[in-house]
mmCIF file of the C-alpha atoms, coordinates in Angstrom:
data_MODEL
# 
_entry.id   MODEL 
# 
loop_
_atom_site.group_PDB 
_atom_site.id 
_atom_site.type_symbol 
_atom_site.label_atom_id 
_atom_site.label_alt_id 
_atom_site.label_comp_id 
_atom_site.label_asym_id 
_atom_site.label_entity_id 
_atom_site.label_seq_id 
_atom_site.pdbx_PDB_ins_code 
_atom_site.Cartn_x 
_atom_site.Cartn_y 
_atom_site.Cartn_z 
_atom_site.occupancy 
_atom_site.B_iso_or_equiv 
_atom_site.pdbx_formal_charge 
_atom_site.auth_seq_id 
_atom_site.auth_comp_id 
_atom_site.auth_asym_id 
_atom_site.auth_atom_id 
_atom_site.pdbx_PDB_model_num 
ATOM 1   C CA . VAL A 1 1   ? 0.094   -0.052  0.012  1.00 0.00 ? 1   VAL A CA 1 
ATOM 2   C CA . GLU A 1 2   ? 2.511   2.583   0.677  1.00 0.00 ? 2   GLU A CA 1 
ATOM 3   C CA . ARG A 1 3   ? 6.627   2.747   1.733  1.00 0.00 ? 3   ARG A CA 1 
ATOM 4   C CA . THR A 1 4   ? 7.191   4.083   5.408  1.00 0.00 ? 4   THR A CA 1 
ATOM 5   C CA . LYS A 1 5   ? 9.955   4.869   7.164  1.00 0.00 ? 5   LYS A CA 1 
ATOM 6   C CA . ARG A 1 6   ? 10.641  2.767   10.629 1.00 0.00 ? 6   ARG A CA 1 
ATOM 7   C CA . THR A 1 7   ? 12.738  4.576   13.225 1.00 0.00 ? 7   THR A CA 1 
ATOM 8   C CA . ILE A 1 8   ? 13.501  4.231   17.297 1.00 0.00 ? 8   ILE A CA 1 
ATOM 9   C CA . GLU A 1 9   ? 12.692  7.190   19.237 1.00 0.00 ? 9   GLU A CA 1 
ATOM 10  C CA . VAL A 1 10  ? 14.855  7.964   22.125 1.00 0.00 ? 10  VAL A CA 1 
ATOM 11  C CA . ARG A 1 11  ? 14.358  10.536  24.960 1.00 0.00 ? 11  ARG A CA 1 
ATOM 12  C CA . SER A 1 12  ? 16.728  11.078  27.530 1.00 0.00 ? 12  SER A CA 1 
ATOM 13  C CA . ILE A 1 13  ? 18.301  8.323   28.849 1.00 0.00 ? 13  ILE A CA 1 
ATOM 14  C CA . ASN A 1 14  ? 19.849  9.326   32.206 1.00 0.00 ? 14  ASN A CA 1 
ATOM 15  C CA . ARG A 1 15  ? 18.509  6.805   34.575 1.00 0.00 ? 15  ARG A CA 1 
ATOM 16  C CA . THR A 1 16  ? 17.934  2.896   34.493 1.00 0.00 ? 16  THR A CA 1 
ATOM 17  C CA . SER A 1 17  ? 16.542  2.701   30.558 1.00 0.00 ? 17  SER A CA 1 
ATOM 18  C CA . LYS A 1 18  ? 13.320  1.436   30.457 1.00 0.00 ? 18  LYS A CA 1 
ATOM 19  C CA . LEU A 1 19  ? 11.929  0.092   27.418 1.00 0.00 ? 19  LEU A CA 1 
ATOM 20  C CA . LYS A 1 20  ? 8.389   -0.786  26.113 1.00 0.00 ? 20  LYS A CA 1 
ATOM 21  C CA . TYR A 1 21  ? 7.809   -2.022  22.659 1.00 0.00 ? 21  TYR A CA 1 
ATOM 22  C CA . GLU A 1 22  ? 5.055   -3.830  20.986 1.00 0.00 ? 22  GLU A CA 1 
ATOM 23  C CA . ASP A 1 23  ? 5.830   -7.471  20.358 1.00 0.00 ? 23  ASP A CA 1 
ATOM 24  C CA . GLY A 1 24  ? 2.325   -8.932  20.386 1.00 0.00 ? 24  GLY A CA 1 
ATOM 25  C CA . CYS A 1 25  ? 1.568   -8.838  16.557 1.00 0.00 ? 25  CYS A CA 1 
ATOM 26  C CA . CYS A 1 26  ? 3.460   -12.196 15.913 1.00 0.00 ? 26  CYS A CA 1 
ATOM 27  C CA . LYS A 1 27  ? 5.860   -14.540 16.932 1.00 0.00 ? 27  LYS A CA 1 
ATOM 28  C CA . PHE A 1 28  ? 8.797   -12.996 15.070 1.00 0.00 ? 28  PHE A CA 1 
ATOM 29  C CA . LYS A 1 29  ? 11.010  -15.274 13.467 1.00 0.00 ? 29  LYS A CA 1 
ATOM 30  C CA . PHE A 1 30  ? 14.134  -13.356 13.585 1.00 0.00 ? 30  PHE A CA 1 
ATOM 31  C CA . LYS A 1 31  ? 15.597  -14.929 16.650 1.00 0.00 ? 31  LYS A CA 1 
ATOM 32  C CA . THR A 1 32  ? 19.464  -13.757 16.957 1.00 0.00 ? 32  THR A CA 1 
ATOM 33  C CA . SER A 1 33  ? 20.235  -15.715 19.863 1.00 0.00 ? 33  SER A CA 1 
ATOM 34  C CA . VAL A 1 34  ? 18.539  -17.631 22.448 1.00 0.00 ? 34  VAL A CA 1 
ATOM 35  C CA . SER A 1 35  ? 19.173  -14.977 25.440 1.00 0.00 ? 35  SER A CA 1 
ATOM 36  C CA . LYS A 1 36  ? 17.993  -12.165 23.667 1.00 0.00 ? 36  LYS A CA 1 
ATOM 37  C CA . GLY A 1 37  ? 15.411  -13.446 21.860 1.00 0.00 ? 37  GLY A CA 1 
ATOM 38  C CA . THR A 1 38  ? 13.590  -11.515 18.952 1.00 0.00 ? 38  THR A CA 1 
ATOM 39  C CA . TYR A 1 39  ? 15.391  -8.767  16.689 1.00 0.00 ? 39  TYR A CA 1 
ATOM 40  C CA . ILE A 1 40  ? 13.808  -6.381  18.255 1.00 0.00 ? 40  ILE A CA 1 
ATOM 41  C CA . ARG A 1 41  ? 14.755  -7.215  21.690 1.00 0.00 ? 41  ARG A CA 1 
ATOM 42  C CA . SER A 1 42  ? 18.090  -8.049  20.704 1.00 0.00 ? 42  SER A CA 1 
ATOM 43  C CA . LEU A 1 43  ? 18.689  -4.377  19.340 1.00 0.00 ? 43  LEU A CA 1 
ATOM 44  C CA . CYS A 1 44  ? 17.117  -3.024  22.736 1.00 0.00 ? 44  CYS A CA 1 
ATOM 45  C CA . VAL A 1 45  ? 19.891  -5.135  24.828 1.00 0.00 ? 45  VAL A CA 1 
ATOM 46  C CA . ASP A 1 46  ? 22.630  -3.677  22.344 1.00 0.00 ? 46  ASP A CA 1 
ATOM 47  C CA . ILE A 1 47  ? 21.549  -0.169  22.798 1.00 0.00 ? 47  ILE A CA 1 
ATOM 48  C CA . ALA A 1 48  ? 21.540  -0.633  26.636 1.00 0.00 ? 48  ALA A CA 1 
ATOM 49  C CA . GLU A 1 49  ? 24.803  -2.286  26.675 1.00 0.00 ? 49  GLU A CA 1 
ATOM 50  C CA . LYS A 1 50  ? 26.296  0.621   24.414 1.00 0.00 ? 50  LYS A CA 1 
ATOM 51  C CA . LEU A 1 51  ? 24.746  3.266   26.543 1.00 0.00 ? 51  LEU A CA 1 
ATOM 52  C CA . GLY A 1 52  ? 26.138  1.099   29.979 1.00 0.00 ? 52  GLY A CA 1 
ATOM 53  C CA . LYS A 1 53  ? 22.230  1.308   31.391 1.00 0.00 ? 53  LYS A CA 1 
ATOM 54  C CA . GLU A 1 54  ? 20.103  -1.525  33.048 1.00 0.00 ? 54  GLU A CA 1 
ATOM 55  C CA . LEU A 1 55  ? 17.418  -2.594  30.631 1.00 0.00 ? 55  LEU A CA 1 
ATOM 56  C CA . GLU A 1 56  ? 13.695  -3.391  31.751 1.00 0.00 ? 56  GLU A CA 1 
ATOM 57  C CA . ILE A 1 57  ? 11.561  -4.577  28.940 1.00 0.00 ? 57  ILE A CA 1 
ATOM 58  C CA . LYS A 1 58  ? 7.988   -4.495  29.028 1.00 0.00 ? 58  LYS A CA 1 
ATOM 59  C CA . ASP A 1 59  ? 5.215   -5.367  26.311 1.00 0.00 ? 59  ASP A CA 1 
ATOM 60  C CA . MET A 1 60  ? 2.584   -2.578  25.804 1.00 0.00 ? 60  MET A CA 1 
ATOM 61  C CA . ASP A 1 61  ? 0.020   -1.928  22.826 1.00 0.00 ? 61  ASP A CA 1 
ATOM 62  C CA . PHE A 1 62  ? 1.502   -0.281  19.949 1.00 0.00 ? 62  PHE A CA 1 
ATOM 63  C CA . ASP A 1 63  ? -0.851  2.662   20.190 1.00 0.00 ? 63  ASP A CA 1 
ATOM 64  C CA . SER A 1 64  ? 0.318   3.718   23.608 1.00 0.00 ? 64  SER A CA 1 
ATOM 65  C CA . LEU A 1 65  ? 3.973   3.951   22.640 1.00 0.00 ? 65  LEU A CA 1 
ATOM 66  C CA . LEU A 1 66  ? 4.493   7.269   21.700 1.00 0.00 ? 66  LEU A CA 1 
ATOM 67  C CA . THR A 1 67  ? 2.162   8.876   24.513 1.00 0.00 ? 67  THR A CA 1 
ATOM 68  C CA . ALA A 1 68  ? 4.477   6.845   26.866 1.00 0.00 ? 68  ALA A CA 1 
ATOM 69  C CA . VAL A 1 69  ? 7.697   8.159   25.623 1.00 0.00 ? 69  VAL A CA 1 
ATOM 70  C CA . GLN A 1 70  ? 6.105   11.655  25.458 1.00 0.00 ? 70  GLN A CA 1 
ATOM 71  C CA . SER A 1 71  ? 4.947   11.401  28.860 1.00 0.00 ? 71  SER A CA 1 
ATOM 72  C CA . GLY A 1 72  ? 8.303   10.204  30.240 1.00 0.00 ? 72  GLY A CA 1 
ATOM 73  C CA . SER A 1 73  ? 7.145   7.110   31.756 1.00 0.00 ? 73  SER A CA 1 
ATOM 74  C CA . ILE A 1 74  ? 9.571   5.117   29.049 1.00 0.00 ? 74  ILE A CA 1 
ATOM 75  C CA . ASP A 1 75  ? 12.608  6.553   27.847 1.00 0.00 ? 75  ASP A CA 1 
ATOM 76  C CA . PHE A 1 76  ? 12.471  5.013   24.191 1.00 0.00 ? 76  PHE A CA 1 
ATOM 77  C CA . ALA A 1 77  ? 10.458  2.753   22.086 1.00 0.00 ? 77  ALA A CA 1 
ATOM 78  C CA . LEU A 1 78  ? 11.554  0.558   19.509 1.00 0.00 ? 78  LEU A CA 1 
ATOM 79  C CA . ALA A 1 79  ? 8.829   -0.746  16.673 1.00 0.00 ? 79  ALA A CA 1 
ATOM 80  C CA . GLY A 1 80  ? 7.727   -0.120  13.298 1.00 0.00 ? 80  GLY A CA 1 
ATOM 81  C CA . ILE A 1 81  ? 6.823   3.385   14.050 1.00 0.00 ? 81  ILE A CA 1 
ATOM 82  C CA . THR A 1 82  ? 6.087   5.415   10.987 1.00 0.00 ? 82  THR A CA 1 
ATOM 83  C CA . VAL A 1 83  ? 7.617   9.079   10.978 1.00 0.00 ? 83  VAL A CA 1 
ATOM 84  C CA . THR A 1 84  ? 4.956   11.853  10.559 1.00 0.00 ? 84  THR A CA 1 
ATOM 85  C CA . ASP A 1 85  ? 4.909   15.555  10.922 1.00 0.00 ? 85  ASP A CA 1 
ATOM 86  C CA . GLU A 1 86  ? 2.477   15.093  13.631 1.00 0.00 ? 86  GLU A CA 1 
ATOM 87  C CA . ARG A 1 87  ? 4.576   12.820  15.667 1.00 0.00 ? 87  ARG A CA 1 
ATOM 88  C CA . LYS A 1 88  ? 7.993   14.801  15.195 1.00 0.00 ? 88  LYS A CA 1 
ATOM 89  C CA . GLU A 1 89  ? 6.129   17.491  16.975 1.00 0.00 ? 89  GLU A CA 1 
ATOM 90  C CA . THR A 1 90  ? 5.995   15.410  20.258 1.00 0.00 ? 90  THR A CA 1 
ATOM 91  C CA . VAL A 1 91  ? 8.887   12.804  20.135 1.00 0.00 ? 91  VAL A CA 1 
ATOM 92  C CA . ASP A 1 92  ? 12.264  12.632  18.358 1.00 0.00 ? 92  ASP A CA 1 
ATOM 93  C CA . PHE A 1 93  ? 13.186  10.176  16.080 1.00 0.00 ? 93  PHE A CA 1 
ATOM 94  C CA . SER A 1 94  ? 16.331  8.482   15.349 1.00 0.00 ? 94  SER A CA 1 
ATOM 95  C CA . ASP A 1 95  ? 17.783  8.432   11.997 1.00 0.00 ? 95  ASP A CA 1 
ATOM 96  C CA . THR A 1 96  ? 15.821  5.975   9.669  1.00 0.00 ? 96  THR A CA 1 
ATOM 97  C CA . TYR A 1 97  ? 17.153  2.415   9.733  1.00 0.00 ? 97  TYR A CA 1 
ATOM 98  C CA . ALA A 1 98  ? 14.740  0.362   7.820  1.00 0.00 ? 98  ALA A CA 1 
ATOM 99  C CA . THR A 1 99  ? 11.655  0.887   5.348  1.00 0.00 ? 99  THR A CA 1 
ATOM 100 C CA . GLY A 1 100 ? 8.564   -1.041  5.785  1.00 0.00 ? 100 GLY A CA 1 
ATOM 101 C CA . VAL A 1 101 ? 5.893   -2.216  3.294  1.00 0.00 ? 101 VAL A CA 1 
ATOM 102 C CA . GLN A 1 102 ? 2.449   -2.745  3.851  1.00 0.00 ? 102 GLN A CA 1 
ATOM 103 C CA . VAL A 1 103 ? 1.006   -6.212  2.890  1.00 0.00 ? 103 VAL A CA 1 
ATOM 104 C CA . ILE A 1 104 ? -2.681  -7.135  2.460  1.00 0.00 ? 104 ILE A CA 1 
ATOM 105 C CA . ILE A 1 105 ? -3.797  -10.345 4.069  1.00 0.00 ? 105 ILE A CA 1 
ATOM 106 C CA . VAL A 1 106 ? -6.746  -12.144 2.509  1.00 0.00 ? 106 VAL A CA 1 
ATOM 107 C CA . PRO A 1 107 ? -8.557  -15.364 2.705  1.00 0.00 ? 107 PRO A CA 1 
ATOM 108 C CA . GLU A 1 108 ? -7.054  -18.097 0.270  1.00 0.00 ? 108 GLU A CA 1 
ATOM 109 C CA . ASN A 1 109 ? -10.089 -17.683 -2.404 1.00 0.00 ? 109 ASN A CA 1 
ATOM 110 C CA . SER A 1 110 ? -10.632 -13.531 -1.942 1.00 0.00 ? 110 SER A CA 1 
ATOM 111 C CA . ALA A 1 111 ? -11.467 -11.871 -5.046 1.00 0.00 ? 111 ALA A CA 1 
ATOM 112 C CA . ILE A 1 112 ? -9.143  -8.965  -3.765 1.00 0.00 ? 112 ILE A CA 1 
ATOM 113 C CA . LYS A 1 113 ? -6.063  -9.285  -5.624 1.00 0.00 ? 113 LYS A CA 1 
ATOM 114 C CA . THR A 1 114 ? -4.622  -5.721  -5.362 1.00 0.00 ? 114 THR A CA 1 
ATOM 115 C CA . VAL A 1 115 ? -5.310  -2.534  -3.393 1.00 0.00 ? 115 VAL A CA 1 
ATOM 116 C CA . ASP A 1 116 ? -7.399  -1.283  -6.067 1.00 0.00 ? 116 ASP A CA 1 
ATOM 117 C CA . ASP A 1 117 ? -9.774  -4.301  -5.064 1.00 0.00 ? 117 ASP A CA 1 
ATOM 118 C CA . LEU A 1 118 ? -10.188 -2.498  -1.505 1.00 0.00 ? 118 LEU A CA 1 
ATOM 119 C CA . GLN A 1 119 ? -12.749 0.282   -2.035 1.00 0.00 ? 119 GLN A CA 1 
ATOM 120 C CA . GLY A 1 120 ? -15.782 0.001   0.187  1.00 0.00 ? 120 GLY A CA 1 
ATOM 121 C CA . LYS A 1 121 ? -14.403 -2.874  2.173  1.00 0.00 ? 121 LYS A CA 1 
ATOM 122 C CA . LYS A 1 122 ? -14.382 -3.441  5.538  1.00 0.00 ? 122 LYS A CA 1 
ATOM 123 C CA . ILE A 1 123 ? -10.342 -3.715  6.782  1.00 0.00 ? 123 ILE A CA 1 
ATOM 124 C CA . GLY A 1 124 ? -8.913  -5.025  9.776  1.00 0.00 ? 124 GLY A CA 1 
ATOM 125 C CA . VAL A 1 125 ? -5.698  -2.872  10.949 1.00 0.00 ? 125 VAL A CA 1 
ATOM 126 C CA . GLN A 1 126 ? -3.601  -2.644  14.067 1.00 0.00 ? 126 GLN A CA 1 
ATOM 127 C CA . LEU A 1 127 ? -4.341  0.550   15.830 1.00 0.00 ? 127 LEU A CA 1 
ATOM 128 C CA . GLY A 1 128 ? -2.146  3.533   15.155 1.00 0.00 ? 128 GLY A CA 1 
ATOM 129 C CA . THR A 1 129 ? -0.160  1.798   12.634 1.00 0.00 ? 129 THR A CA 1 
ATOM 130 C CA . THR A 1 130 ? 0.571   2.604   8.960  1.00 0.00 ? 130 THR A CA 1 
ATOM 131 C CA . GLY A 1 131 ? -1.981  0.095   7.821  1.00 0.00 ? 131 GLY A CA 1 
ATOM 132 C CA . ASP A 1 132 ? -4.575  2.109   9.944  1.00 0.00 ? 132 ASP A CA 1 
ATOM 133 C CA . TYR A 1 133 ? -3.630  5.435   8.093  1.00 0.00 ? 133 TYR A CA 1 
ATOM 134 C CA . ALA A 1 134 ? -3.652  3.671   5.076  1.00 0.00 ? 134 ALA A CA 1 
ATOM 135 C CA . VAL A 1 135 ? -7.103  2.883   5.135  1.00 0.00 ? 135 VAL A CA 1 
ATOM 136 C CA . GLU A 1 136 ? -7.943  6.632   5.275  1.00 0.00 ? 136 GLU A CA 1 
ATOM 137 C CA . ALA A 1 137 ? -6.801  6.734   1.364  1.00 0.00 ? 137 ALA A CA 1 
ATOM 138 C CA . ILE A 1 138 ? -9.247  4.001   0.479  1.00 0.00 ? 138 ILE A CA 1 
ATOM 139 C CA . LYS A 1 139 ? -12.337 5.151   -0.903 1.00 0.00 ? 139 LYS A CA 1 
ATOM 140 C CA . GLY A 1 140 ? -15.287 4.001   1.005  1.00 0.00 ? 140 GLY A CA 1 
ATOM 141 C CA . ALA A 1 141 ? -13.323 1.835   2.982  1.00 0.00 ? 141 ALA A CA 1 
ATOM 142 C CA . LYS A 1 142 ? -13.778 0.930   6.696  1.00 0.00 ? 142 LYS A CA 1 
ATOM 143 C CA . ALA A 1 143 ? -11.070 0.251   9.023  1.00 0.00 ? 143 ALA A CA 1 
ATOM 144 C CA . ALA A 1 144 ? -11.829 -2.588  12.193 1.00 0.00 ? 144 ALA A CA 1 
ATOM 145 C CA . GLN A 1 145 ? -8.917  -1.113  14.327 1.00 0.00 ? 145 GLN A CA 1 
ATOM 146 C CA . TYR A 1 146 ? -7.529  -3.878  16.787 1.00 0.00 ? 146 TYR A CA 1 
ATOM 147 C CA . ASN A 1 147 ? -4.841  -3.137  19.619 1.00 0.00 ? 147 ASN A CA 1 
ATOM 148 C CA . LYS A 1 148 ? -3.112  -6.298  18.128 1.00 0.00 ? 148 LYS A CA 1 
ATOM 149 C CA . GLY A 1 149 ? -2.417  -7.729  14.730 1.00 0.00 ? 149 GLY A CA 1 
ATOM 150 C CA . VAL A 1 150 ? -3.232  -10.959 15.460 1.00 0.00 ? 150 VAL A CA 1 
ATOM 151 C CA . ASP A 1 151 ? -6.850  -9.963  16.651 1.00 0.00 ? 151 ASP A CA 1 
ATOM 152 C CA . ALA A 1 152 ? -7.411  -8.462  13.186 1.00 0.00 ? 152 ALA A CA 1 
ATOM 153 C CA . VAL A 1 153 ? -6.020  -11.634 11.710 1.00 0.00 ? 153 VAL A CA 1 
ATOM 154 C CA . ASN A 1 154 ? -8.257  -13.744 14.008 1.00 0.00 ? 154 ASN A CA 1 
ATOM 155 C CA . ASP A 1 155 ? -11.220 -11.705 12.912 1.00 0.00 ? 155 ASP A CA 1 
ATOM 156 C CA . LEU A 1 156 ? -10.190 -12.261 9.122  1.00 0.00 ? 156 LEU A CA 1 
ATOM 157 C CA . LEU A 1 157 ? -10.115 -15.898 9.776  1.00 0.00 ? 157 LEU A CA 1 
ATOM 158 C CA . ASN A 1 158 ? -13.569 -15.531 11.364 1.00 0.00 ? 158 ASN A CA 1 
ATOM 159 C CA . GLY A 1 159 ? -14.901 -13.677 8.603  1.00 0.00 ? 159 GLY A CA 1 
ATOM 160 C CA . ARG A 1 160 ? -15.443 -10.417 10.391 1.00 0.00 ? 160 ARG A CA 1 
ATOM 161 C CA . VAL A 1 161 ? -13.418 -8.313  8.113  1.00 0.00 ? 161 VAL A CA 1 
ATOM 162 C CA . GLU A 1 162 ? -12.590 -8.707  4.499  1.00 0.00 ? 162 GLU A CA 1 
ATOM 163 C CA . CYS A 1 163 ? -8.893  -8.385  4.799  1.00 0.00 ? 163 CYS A CA 1 
ATOM 164 C CA . VAL A 1 164 ? -6.004  -7.143  6.869  1.00 0.00 ? 164 VAL A CA 1 
ATOM 165 C CA . ILE A 1 165 ? -3.209  -4.151  6.184  1.00 0.00 ? 165 ILE A CA 1 
ATOM 166 C CA . ILE A 1 166 ? -0.168  -4.866  8.083  1.00 0.00 ? 166 ILE A CA 1 
ATOM 167 C CA . ASP A 1 167 ? 3.526   -4.659  7.958  1.00 0.00 ? 167 ASP A CA 1 
ATOM 168 C CA . LYS A 1 168 ? 5.129   -7.228  5.916  1.00 0.00 ? 168 LYS A CA 1 
ATOM 169 C CA . ASN A 1 169 ? 7.117   -9.089  7.690  1.00 0.00 ? 169 ASN A CA 1 
ATOM 170 C CA . PRO A 1 170 ? 4.079   -9.651  10.363 1.00 0.00 ? 170 PRO A CA 1 
ATOM 171 C CA . ALA A 1 171 ? 2.077   -10.636 7.277  1.00 0.00 ? 171 ALA A CA 1 
ATOM 172 C CA . LEU A 1 172 ? 4.319   -13.222 6.058  1.00 0.00 ? 172 LEU A CA 1 
ATOM 173 C CA . VAL A 1 173 ? 4.657   -14.720 9.499  1.00 0.00 ? 173 VAL A CA 1 
ATOM 174 C CA . PHE A 1 174 ? 0.834   -14.843 10.037 1.00 0.00 ? 174 PHE A CA 1 
ATOM 175 C CA . ALA A 1 175 ? 0.308   -16.341 6.498  1.00 0.00 ? 175 ALA A CA 1 
ATOM 176 C CA . SER A 1 176 ? 2.636   -18.917 7.333  1.00 0.00 ? 176 SER A CA 1 
ATOM 177 C CA . GLU A 1 177 ? 1.307   -20.026 10.872 1.00 0.00 ? 177 GLU A CA 1 
ATOM 178 C CA . TYR A 1 178 ? -2.482  -19.948 10.102 1.00 0.00 ? 178 TYR A CA 1 
ATOM 179 C CA . ASP A 1 179 ? -4.272  -22.200 7.294  1.00 0.00 ? 179 ASP A CA 1 
ATOM 180 C CA . GLY A 1 180 ? -6.677  -20.357 4.911  1.00 0.00 ? 180 GLY A CA 1 
ATOM 181 C CA . ILE A 1 181 ? -5.181  -16.907 4.464  1.00 0.00 ? 181 ILE A CA 1 
ATOM 182 C CA . VAL A 1 182 ? -2.380  -15.361 2.145  1.00 0.00 ? 182 VAL A CA 1 
ATOM 183 C CA . ALA A 1 183 ? -0.355  -12.342 2.001  1.00 0.00 ? 183 ALA A CA 1 
ATOM 184 C CA . LEU A 1 184 ? -0.357  -10.724 -1.134 1.00 0.00 ? 184 LEU A CA 1 
ATOM 185 C CA . PRO A 1 185 ? 2.701   -9.678  -2.670 1.00 0.00 ? 185 PRO A CA 1 
ATOM 186 C CA . GLY A 1 186 ? 3.817   -6.267  -1.177 1.00 0.00 ? 186 GLY A CA 1 
ATOM 187 C CA . ASP A 1 187 ? 4.156   -3.056  -3.071 1.00 0.00 ? 187 ASP A CA 1 
ATOM 188 C CA . GLN A 1 188 ? 0.781   -3.132  -4.309 1.00 0.00 ? 188 GLN A CA 1 
# 
């Protein structure tokens, strides 16, 4: 649907670093080591080690991350957060370190083949993500918003939404772990 920038956003790190990140969308398969866990967790460990800080990791809903950084309840958040002018007014972003692609997940025999087929559809999205914003640009489409990407996928499997728009990596994992759905090729 659209290419986006991914960043780490960092606030002052002058005490024990507390990290909260959203890792509930799926079981990422980017294991780097047994001790560090997922790629995101590994990167957080590396950041804390480089800064000489103790790291406290807690899971939270994606849509709460920027508010938590802004309020100072956490020092930084690391997730696939799209940089927007509005967000830049409230938090500082690192240099871009990755580019994300939104992908459409559909039932195996769906008539939906491209983004052009999404007009007027009920689309599952994770609240506050790029997929959520992408639905706004689709004529007549209605977003069904979920705190976790997996909840949107479950509603797709149960026929409550016609498709899901989500980042490519989680989309590929969901499509490989759940029978009856496919991720359409990215960059639609």
